[in-house]
Coordinates of C-alpha atoms in Angstrom, one line a residue:
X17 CA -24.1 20.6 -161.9
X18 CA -27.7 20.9 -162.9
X19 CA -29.3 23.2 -160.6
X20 CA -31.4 25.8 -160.4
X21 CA -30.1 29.1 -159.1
X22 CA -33.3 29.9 -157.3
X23 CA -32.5 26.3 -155.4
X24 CA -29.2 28.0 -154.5
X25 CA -30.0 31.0 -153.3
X26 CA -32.2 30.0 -150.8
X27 CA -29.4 26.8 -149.1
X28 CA -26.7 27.4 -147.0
X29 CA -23.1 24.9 -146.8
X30 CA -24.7 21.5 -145.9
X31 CA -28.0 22.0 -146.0
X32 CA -29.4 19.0 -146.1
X33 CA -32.9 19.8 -147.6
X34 CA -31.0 21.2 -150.8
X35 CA -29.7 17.5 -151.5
X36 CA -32.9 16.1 -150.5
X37 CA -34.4 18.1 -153.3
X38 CA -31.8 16.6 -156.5
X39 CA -32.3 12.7 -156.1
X40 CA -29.7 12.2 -158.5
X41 CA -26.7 13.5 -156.4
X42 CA -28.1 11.5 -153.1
X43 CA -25.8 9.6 -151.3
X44 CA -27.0 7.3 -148.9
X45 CA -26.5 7.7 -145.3
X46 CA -25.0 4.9 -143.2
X47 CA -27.7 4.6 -140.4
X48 CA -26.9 2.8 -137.1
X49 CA -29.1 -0.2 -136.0
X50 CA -29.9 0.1 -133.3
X51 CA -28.9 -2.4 -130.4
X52 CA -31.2 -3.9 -127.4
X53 CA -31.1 -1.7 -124.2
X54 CA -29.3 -4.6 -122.6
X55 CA -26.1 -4.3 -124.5
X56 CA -26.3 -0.5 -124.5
X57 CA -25.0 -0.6 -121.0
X58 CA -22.4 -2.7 -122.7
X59 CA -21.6 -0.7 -125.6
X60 CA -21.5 2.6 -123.1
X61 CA -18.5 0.9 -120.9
X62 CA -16.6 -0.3 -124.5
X63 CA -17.0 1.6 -127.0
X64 CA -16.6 5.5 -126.2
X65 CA -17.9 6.5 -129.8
X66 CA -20.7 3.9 -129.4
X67 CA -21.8 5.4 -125.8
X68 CA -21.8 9.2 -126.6
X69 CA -24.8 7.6 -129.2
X70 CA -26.5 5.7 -127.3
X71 CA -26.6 8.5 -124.3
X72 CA -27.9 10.9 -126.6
X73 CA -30.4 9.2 -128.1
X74 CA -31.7 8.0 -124.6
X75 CA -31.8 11.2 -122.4
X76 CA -32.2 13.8 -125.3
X77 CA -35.1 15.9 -123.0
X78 CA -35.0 19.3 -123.6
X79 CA -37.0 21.8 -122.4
X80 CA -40.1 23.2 -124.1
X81 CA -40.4 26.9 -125.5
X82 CA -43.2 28.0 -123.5
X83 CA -41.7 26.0 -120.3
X84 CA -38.2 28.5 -121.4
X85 CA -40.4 31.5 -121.6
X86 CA -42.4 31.1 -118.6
X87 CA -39.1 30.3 -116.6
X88 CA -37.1 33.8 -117.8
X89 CA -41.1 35.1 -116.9
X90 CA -41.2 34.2 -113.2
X91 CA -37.0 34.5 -112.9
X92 CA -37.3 37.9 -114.0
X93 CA -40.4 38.2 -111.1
X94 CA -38.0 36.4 -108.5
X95 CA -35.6 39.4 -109.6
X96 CA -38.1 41.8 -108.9
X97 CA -39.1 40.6 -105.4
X98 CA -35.5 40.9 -104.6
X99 CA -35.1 44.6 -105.7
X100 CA -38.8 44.9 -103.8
X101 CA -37.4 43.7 -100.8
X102 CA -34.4 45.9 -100.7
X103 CA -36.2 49.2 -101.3
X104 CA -39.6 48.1 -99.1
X105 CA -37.1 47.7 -96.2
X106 CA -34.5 50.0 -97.1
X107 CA -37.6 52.9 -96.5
X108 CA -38.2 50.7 -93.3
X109 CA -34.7 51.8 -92.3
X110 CA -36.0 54.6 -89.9
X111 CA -39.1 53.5 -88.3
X112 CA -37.4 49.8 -87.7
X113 CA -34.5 51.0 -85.5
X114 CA -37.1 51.8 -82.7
X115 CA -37.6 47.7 -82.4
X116 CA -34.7 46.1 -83.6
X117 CA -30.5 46.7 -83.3
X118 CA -28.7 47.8 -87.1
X119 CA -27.1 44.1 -86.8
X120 CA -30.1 42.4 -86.7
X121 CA -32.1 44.4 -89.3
X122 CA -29.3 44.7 -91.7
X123 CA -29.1 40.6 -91.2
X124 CA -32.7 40.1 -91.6
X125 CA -32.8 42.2 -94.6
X126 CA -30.0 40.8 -96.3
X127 CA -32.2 37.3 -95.8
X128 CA -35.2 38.7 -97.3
X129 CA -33.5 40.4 -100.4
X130 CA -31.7 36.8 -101.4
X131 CA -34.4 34.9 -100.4
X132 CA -36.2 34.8 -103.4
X133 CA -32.9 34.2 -105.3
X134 CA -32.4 31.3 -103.3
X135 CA -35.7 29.7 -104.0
X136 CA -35.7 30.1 -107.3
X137 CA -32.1 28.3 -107.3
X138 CA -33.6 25.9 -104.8
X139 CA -36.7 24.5 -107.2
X140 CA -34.4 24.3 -110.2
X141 CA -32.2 22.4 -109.2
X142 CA -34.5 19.9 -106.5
X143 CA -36.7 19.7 -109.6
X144 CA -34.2 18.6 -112.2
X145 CA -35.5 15.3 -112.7
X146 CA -39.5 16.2 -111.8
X147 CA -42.1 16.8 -114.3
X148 CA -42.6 20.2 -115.7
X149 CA -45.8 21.0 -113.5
X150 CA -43.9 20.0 -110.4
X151 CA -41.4 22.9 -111.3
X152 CA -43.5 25.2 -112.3
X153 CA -45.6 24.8 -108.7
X154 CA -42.8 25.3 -106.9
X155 CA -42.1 28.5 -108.7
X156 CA -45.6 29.9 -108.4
X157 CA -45.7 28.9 -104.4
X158 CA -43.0 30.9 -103.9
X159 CA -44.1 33.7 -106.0
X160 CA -47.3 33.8 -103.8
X161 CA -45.1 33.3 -100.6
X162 CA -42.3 35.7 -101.1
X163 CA -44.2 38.9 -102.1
X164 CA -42.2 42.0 -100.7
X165 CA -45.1 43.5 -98.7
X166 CA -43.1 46.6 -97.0
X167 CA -42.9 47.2 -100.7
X168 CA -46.2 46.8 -101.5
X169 CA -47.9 47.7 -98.7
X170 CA -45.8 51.4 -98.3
X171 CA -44.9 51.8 -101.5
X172 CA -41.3 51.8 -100.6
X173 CA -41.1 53.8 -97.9
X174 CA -38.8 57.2 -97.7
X175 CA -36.9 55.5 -100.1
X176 CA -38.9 56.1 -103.2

């Protein structure tokens, strides 16, 4: 084989751009044609090999890096809010028991610490098939709706 060891060094098993680089070992690739979308529909009820093809080549949308980052950004806030929640009304504990009975502040409490959980869940999957902005909208609304003000506003309470 005539090839040069720097070449070699730098390619893994496979790697396709090492054989694009020798022209003289290049094999040619059987590519597909492609069929009408009419017959598609066809091909996907026939032919399972055919239809795992044609599917991918259709509905290959994948998410974007920033849209990735800026979802583990405001997941990890939605996280946050819940821990907020859970220590703002945890050092709520004492002065709440004057107004309300355990069951009902435990109950209500419980609500407010999944809560933002829940949204989060909620927008991903009601905006699977939505544009990215419509997603992203949804996420920031709740992040402006469900901030854990007992939190914020004391700090925590007696429970910090």
């Amino acid at each position: 084989m005539s090839s040069d060891p720097e070449d070699d060094a730098l390619s893994w098993a496979g790697d396709d751009a090492l054989e694009a680089r020798r022209p003289e070992q290049r094999t040619p690739k059987a590519t597909p044609a492609r069929r009408p979308k009419s017959t598609e529909a066809s091909a996907v009820a026939s032919d399972p090999a055919t239809s795992a093809d044609a599917m991918e080549d259709d509905g290959d949308e994948s998410i974007g890096t920033v849209a990735l980052l800026m979802l583990g950004i405001l997941g990890g806030v939605y996280l946050l809010y819940s821990v907020g929640w859970f220590v703002g009304g945890a050092g709520m504990l004492s002065k709440a028991m004057f107004m309300l009975p355990a069951p009902f502040y435990f109950g209500s409490l419980g609500i407010a610490v999944l809560a933002p959980a829940l949204w989060f869940a909620a927008v991903l999957v009601l905006t699977r098939d939505s544009k990215t902005w419509v997603r992203f909208t949804g996420l920031i609304v709740g992040a402006l709706l469900l901030v854990p003000w007992p939190f914020v506003v004391a700090g925590g309470g007696a429970a910090l």
